[in-house]
Amino acid sequence: MELHDVWFVLIAVLWTGYFFLEGFDFGVGVLTKLLARDRAEKRVLINTIGPVWDGNEVWLLTAGGATFAAFPDWYATLFSGFYLPLLVILVCLIVRGVAFEYRAKRPEENWQRNWETAIFWTSLIPAFLWGVAFGNIVHGVKIDQHFEYVGTLWDLFNPYALLGGLVTLTLFTFHGTVFTALKTVGEIRERARKLATRVGLVSAVLALIFLLWTQVDSGDAKSLVALVVAVAALVAALVTNQAGREGWSFALSGVTIVAAVAMLFLTLFPNVMPSSLNADWSLTVTNASSSPYTLKIMTWCAGIATPIVMLYQGWTYWVFRKRIGTQHIAEAAH
């Protein structure tokens, strides 16, 4: 296997890790409007991800940096062609981080309510737009012979990409709902389990349509296996959620995300950004990669740094593993 193939796999792993971790992160943010009934319950939801949300975003930074270094032409075409959607995602992530930090700085009702509204929208919008972006990457966009995107903004919002956005939004919300059931106690835990069933059923229907469309469009035997795993894991997650096995349900919803993202990258390879105008104009792991020397240095750096980062993040989740409820929220604290 060539180094550019290795780095395609590594970038796929980074995006998979990001969607697995930030997926429930976004889902919990959406639940601040869908599940929480009062200020205390909103604080419970925010506190479930409070210690980990910023660590989850490290995966995005690493995936973006790895793409820039390993496949500069892919990075250039992607970020120039998808400039506005990616800018919206970036702004949302910035505002979201500020909202987490500043929401409790003042006790006024309007102040906290406005920041909580910001958390909801800056969780929902990126969850949808990431699906739109990856839908376009897999399905193909208008790239010319100079490997430049020549389409318009509205070309990105085609039916396949919009369906992909709905899939990521509902799947991340389901992932966040079972995470909430896993991390909370009392009434909010029970309501999270009931909501997870409803959201999961909608997500299962949308995901099945999207993945079948992807398989018919550009799939092979390997992607078909990933499709079956994704669908089976999602059904199993719904069953275990109904049985009150939150840990299994969360793990299986994570398997669904991992298998679905794996399927997208399997259908994409060896392309990194297909051209819908002419297959010969597609960006591939070969024509979009950096030099072998650059990839060699990156491989050594990644081999040293990645295990350290993963161990630290795993330790963080272990430290903050306990469940919480409204009884753990101090009154009038800000």
Coordinates of C-alpha atoms in Angstrom, one line a residue:
M1 CA 0.0 0.0 0.0
E2 CA 1.3 3.4 -1.0
L3 CA 1.6 6.2 1.6
H4 CA -1.1 8.3 -0.1
D5 CA -3.4 5.3 0.3
V6 CA -2.4 5.0 4.0
W7 CA -3.2 8.7 4.5
F8 CA -6.6 8.4 2.8
V9 CA -7.4 5.7 5.3
L10 CA -6.1 7.8 8.2
I11 CA -8.2 10.8 7.1
A12 CA -11.2 8.5 6.9
V13 CA -10.5 7.4 10.5
L14 CA -10.2 11.0 11.7
W15 CA -13.5 12.0 10.1
T16 CA -15.1 8.8 11.5
G17 CA -13.8 9.6 15.0
Y18 CA -15.1 13.2 14.6
F19 CA -18.6 12.2 13.6
F20 CA -18.7 9.6 16.3
L21 CA -17.7 12.0 19.1
E22 CA -19.1 15.3 17.8
G23 CA -22.2 13.5 16.7
F24 CA -23.6 12.9 20.2
D25 CA -22.2 16.4 21.0
F26 CA -24.3 18.0 18.4
G27 CA -27.2 15.8 19.3
V28 CA -27.2 16.9 22.9
G29 CA -27.2 20.5 21.7
V30 CA -30.3 19.9 19.6
L31 CA -31.9 18.3 22.7
T32 CA -31.7 21.5 24.7
K33 CA -34.9 22.5 22.8
L34 CA -36.4 19.1 22.1
L35 CA -36.0 17.4 25.4
A36 CA -35.3 19.8 28.2
R37 CA -38.4 21.3 29.9
D38 CA -36.7 23.9 32.2
R39 CA -33.5 25.7 33.0
A40 CA -32.2 22.9 35.3
E41 CA -32.7 20.2 32.7
K42 CA -30.9 22.3 30.1
R43 CA -28.0 22.6 32.4
V44 CA -28.0 18.9 32.9
L45 CA -27.8 18.3 29.2
I46 CA -25.0 20.9 28.7
N47 CA -23.1 19.4 31.7
T48 CA -23.1 15.9 30.1
I49 CA -20.9 17.2 27.3
G50 CA -19.3 20.2 29.2
P51 CA -16.0 18.3 30.0
V52 CA -15.6 16.8 26.5
W53 CA -17.0 18.9 23.7
D54 CA -13.9 20.9 23.1
G55 CA -11.8 17.7 23.0
N56 CA -14.2 16.2 20.4
E57 CA -13.5 19.1 18.1
V58 CA -9.8 18.3 18.1
W59 CA -10.7 15.5 15.7
L60 CA -12.0 18.1 13.2
L61 CA -8.9 20.2 13.4
T62 CA -6.7 17.1 12.9
A63 CA -8.7 15.9 10.0
G64 CA -8.6 19.3 8.3
G65 CA -4.8 19.7 9.0
A66 CA -4.1 16.2 7.7
T67 CA -6.1 16.8 4.5
F68 CA -4.2 20.1 4.0
A69 CA -0.8 18.4 4.4
A70 CA -1.4 15.0 2.7
F71 CA -3.8 16.1 -0.1
P72 CA -3.3 19.9 -0.7
D73 CA -5.2 19.9 -4.0
W74 CA -8.2 18.2 -2.4
Y75 CA -8.1 20.7 0.5
A76 CA -7.9 23.6 -2.0
T77 CA -10.7 22.5 -4.2
L78 CA -12.9 21.5 -1.2
F79 CA -12.5 24.7 0.7
S80 CA -12.8 27.0 -2.3
G81 CA -15.8 25.2 -3.7
F82 CA -17.6 24.7 -0.4
Y83 CA -16.5 28.0 1.0
L84 CA -19.8 29.4 2.2
P85 CA -21.2 26.2 3.8
L86 CA -17.8 25.5 5.6
L87 CA -17.7 29.1 6.7
V88 CA -21.1 28.8 8.2
I89 CA -20.0 25.6 10.0
L90 CA -16.9 27.4 11.3
V91 CA -18.9 30.4 12.6
C92 CA -21.3 28.0 14.3
L93 CA -18.5 26.2 16.0
I94 CA -17.0 29.4 17.3
V95 CA -20.4 30.8 18.5
R96 CA -21.1 27.4 20.1
G97 CA -17.9 27.4 22.1
V98 CA -18.5 30.9 23.3
A99 CA -22.1 30.0 24.3
F100 CA -20.9 27.1 26.4
E101 CA -18.4 29.3 28.2
Y102 CA -20.5 32.5 28.6
R103 CA -24.0 31.1 29.2
A104 CA -23.6 30.9 33.0
K105 CA -21.5 34.1 33.4
R106 CA -24.6 36.1 34.3
P107 CA -27.8 35.2 36.1
E108 CA -30.3 37.1 33.9
E109 CA -33.0 35.0 32.3
N110 CA -32.6 36.6 28.8
W111 CA -28.9 36.2 28.9
Q112 CA -29.0 32.5 29.5
R113 CA -31.9 31.8 27.3
N114 CA -30.2 33.6 24.3
W115 CA -27.0 31.6 24.7
E116 CA -29.0 28.4 25.0
T117 CA -30.8 29.2 21.8
A118 CA -27.4 29.7 20.2
I119 CA -26.3 26.3 21.4
F120 CA -29.4 24.7 19.8
W121 CA -28.9 26.4 16.4
T122 CA -25.1 26.1 16.3
S123 CA -25.5 22.3 16.9
L124 CA -28.4 21.8 14.4
I125 CA -26.9 23.7 11.5
P126 CA -23.4 22.0 11.4
A127 CA -25.1 18.6 11.9
F128 CA -27.1 19.2 8.8
L129 CA -24.3 20.9 6.7
W130 CA -21.7 18.2 7.3
G131 CA -24.1 15.7 5.7
V132 CA -24.6 18.1 2.8
A133 CA -20.9 18.5 2.3
F134 CA -20.1 14.8 2.4
G135 CA -23.0 14.0 0.2
N136 CA -21.5 16.2 -2.5
I137 CA -18.0 14.9 -2.0
V138 CA -19.2 11.3 -2.6
H139 CA -21.8 12.0 -5.3
G140 CA -19.4 14.3 -7.2
V141 CA -19.3 18.0 -8.0
K142 CA -18.5 20.2 -11.0
I143 CA -14.7 20.1 -11.3
D144 CA -13.0 21.2 -14.5
Q145 CA -9.8 20.0 -16.1
H146 CA -7.8 22.3 -13.9
F147 CA -9.2 20.5 -10.8
E148 CA -11.2 23.6 -9.8
Y149 CA -14.8 23.7 -8.7
V150 CA -16.9 25.6 -11.3
G151 CA -20.4 25.0 -9.9
T152 CA -22.5 27.4 -7.8
L153 CA -23.5 27.4 -4.2
W154 CA -27.0 26.1 -5.2
D155 CA -25.5 23.1 -7.0
L156 CA -24.4 21.9 -3.6
F157 CA -28.0 21.7 -2.4
N158 CA -29.1 18.9 -4.7
P159 CA -31.5 16.1 -3.5
Y160 CA -28.8 13.6 -2.7
A161 CA -26.9 16.1 -0.6
L162 CA -30.0 17.4 1.2
L163 CA -30.9 13.8 2.1
G164 CA -27.4 13.3 3.4
G165 CA -27.9 16.4 5.6
L166 CA -31.2 15.1 7.0
V167 CA -29.5 11.7 7.7
T168 CA -26.6 13.2 9.7
L169 CA -29.0 15.6 11.6
T170 CA -31.3 12.8 12.6
L171 CA -28.6 10.2 13.2
F172 CA -26.6 12.6 15.4
T173 CA -29.7 13.6 17.3
F174 CA -30.4 9.9 17.9
H175 CA -26.8 9.4 19.0
G176 CA -27.1 12.3 21.4
T177 CA -30.4 11.1 22.8
V178 CA -29.0 7.7 23.7
F179 CA -25.9 9.4 25.1
T180 CA -28.2 11.5 27.3
A181 CA -30.0 8.4 28.5
L182 CA -26.7 6.9 29.3
K183 CA -25.4 9.9 31.2
T184 CA -28.5 11.0 33.2
V185 CA -30.8 9.8 35.9
G186 CA -34.4 10.3 36.8
E187 CA -37.2 11.6 34.6
I188 CA -35.0 13.1 32.0
R189 CA -33.4 9.7 31.4
E190 CA -36.8 8.1 30.8
R191 CA -37.9 10.8 28.4
A192 CA -34.6 10.6 26.5
R193 CA -35.2 6.9 25.9
K194 CA -38.7 7.5 24.6
L195 CA -37.5 10.3 22.3
A196 CA -34.6 8.1 21.1
T197 CA -37.1 5.6 19.8
R198 CA -39.0 8.2 17.7
V199 CA -35.9 9.9 16.4
G200 CA -34.2 6.6 15.7
L201 CA -37.1 5.3 13.6
V202 CA -37.0 8.5 11.4
S203 CA -33.2 8.3 11.2
A204 CA -33.4 4.6 10.2
V205 CA -35.8 5.3 7.3
L206 CA -33.7 8.2 6.0
A207 CA -30.4 6.4 6.4
L208 CA -31.6 3.3 4.6
I209 CA -32.8 5.4 1.6
F210 CA -29.5 7.4 1.5
L211 CA -27.2 4.4 1.9
L212 CA -29.1 2.4 -0.8
W213 CA -28.9 5.4 -3.1
T214 CA -25.2 5.5 -2.5
Q215 CA -24.7 1.8 -3.1
V216 CA -26.7 1.8 -6.3
D217 CA -24.8 4.9 -7.5
S218 CA -21.2 4.0 -6.8
G219 CA -21.1 1.0 -4.4
D220 CA -19.3 -2.4 -4.5
A221 CA -19.2 -5.5 -2.4
K222 CA -17.2 -3.8 0.4
S223 CA -19.5 -0.9 0.7
L224 CA -22.5 -3.3 0.7
V225 CA -21.0 -5.0 3.8
A226 CA -20.7 -1.6 5.5
L227 CA -24.3 -0.8 4.5
V228 CA -25.6 -4.0 6.1
V229 CA -23.5 -3.4 9.3
A230 CA -24.8 0.2 9.5
V231 CA -28.5 -0.7 9.2
A232 CA -28.2 -3.8 11.5
A233 CA -26.4 -1.7 14.1
L234 CA -29.1 1.0 14.0
V235 CA -31.9 -1.5 14.4
A236 CA -30.0 -3.2 17.3
A237 CA -29.5 0.3 18.9
L238 CA -33.3 0.9 18.8
V239 CA -34.0 -2.6 20.3
T240 CA -31.5 -2.2 23.1
N241 CA -32.7 1.3 23.8
Q242 CA -36.3 -0.1 24.3
A243 CA -34.8 -2.7 26.6
G244 CA -33.2 0.0 28.8
R245 CA -29.6 -1.0 27.9
E246 CA -28.3 2.5 27.3
G247 CA -24.7 1.5 27.1
W248 CA -25.3 -1.0 24.3
S249 CA -27.6 1.4 22.5
F250 CA -25.0 4.1 22.5
A251 CA -22.2 1.7 21.4
L252 CA -24.5 0.5 18.6
S253 CA -25.5 3.9 17.4
G254 CA -21.7 4.7 17.3
V255 CA -21.2 1.6 15.2
T256 CA -23.9 2.9 12.8
I257 CA -22.0 6.1 12.4
V258 CA -18.7 4.3 11.9
A259 CA -20.1 1.9 9.3
A260 CA -22.0 4.6 7.4
V261 CA -18.9 6.9 7.2
A262 CA -16.8 3.9 6.2
M263 CA -19.2 3.1 3.4
L264 CA -18.9 6.7 2.1
F265 CA -15.1 6.5 2.0
L266 CA -15.2 3.0 0.4
T267 CA -17.4 4.3 -2.4
L268 CA -15.2 7.3 -2.8
F269 CA -11.8 5.6 -3.1
P270 CA -9.6 6.0 -5.1
N271 CA -11.1 9.4 -5.7
V272 CA -11.0 12.0 -3.1
M273 CA -13.4 14.4 -4.9
P274 CA -15.1 13.0 -8.1
S275 CA -15.9 15.3 -11.0
S276 CA -19.5 15.2 -12.2
L277 CA -18.4 16.8 -15.5
N278 CA -15.8 14.2 -16.6
A279 CA -14.4 11.3 -14.6
D280 CA -10.9 12.1 -15.9
W281 CA -11.0 15.4 -14.1
S282 CA -11.6 13.9 -10.7
L283 CA -9.2 14.4 -7.9
T284 CA -7.7 11.1 -6.7
V285 CA -5.3 9.9 -4.0
T286 CA -2.6 10.0 -6.7
N287 CA -3.0 13.4 -8.4
A288 CA -4.0 15.3 -5.2
S289 CA -1.4 14.0 -2.8
S290 CA 1.7 15.6 -1.4
S291 CA 5.2 14.3 -2.2
P292 CA 6.3 10.9 -0.8
Y293 CA 8.8 12.7 1.5
T294 CA 6.1 14.9 3.0
L295 CA 3.9 11.9 3.6
K296 CA 6.8 10.0 5.2
I297 CA 7.4 12.8 7.7
M298 CA 3.7 13.1 8.5
T299 CA 3.5 9.3 9.1
W300 CA 6.2 9.4 11.7
C301 CA 4.7 12.4 13.4
A302 CA 1.2 10.9 13.4
G303 CA 2.6 7.6 14.8
I304 CA 4.0 9.4 17.8
A305 CA 1.3 11.9 18.6
T306 CA -1.9 10.1 17.8
P307 CA -1.6 7.4 20.6
I308 CA -0.9 10.1 23.2
V309 CA -3.9 12.2 22.2
M310 CA -6.2 9.2 22.2
L311 CA -5.0 8.0 25.6
Y312 CA -5.6 11.5 27.1
Q313 CA -9.0 11.8 25.6
G314 CA -10.0 8.3 26.8
W315 CA -8.8 9.3 30.3
T316 CA -11.0 12.4 30.2
Y317 CA -14.1 10.3 29.4
W318 CA -13.2 7.9 32.2
V319 CA -12.9 10.7 34.8
F320 CA -16.3 12.2 33.8
R321 CA -18.1 8.9 33.4
K322 CA -20.7 9.3 36.2
R323 CA -24.4 10.0 35.5
I324 CA -25.9 13.3 36.5
G325 CA -29.5 14.7 37.1
T326 CA -31.3 17.8 38.2
Q327 CA -30.5 17.0 41.8
H328 CA -26.8 17.7 41.1
I329 CA -27.6 21.2 39.8
A330 CA -27.2 23.8 42.5
E331 CA -29.9 26.4 42.6
A332 CA -29.1 30.0 41.5
A333 CA -25.6 28.9 40.5
H334 CA -24.0 31.0 37.7

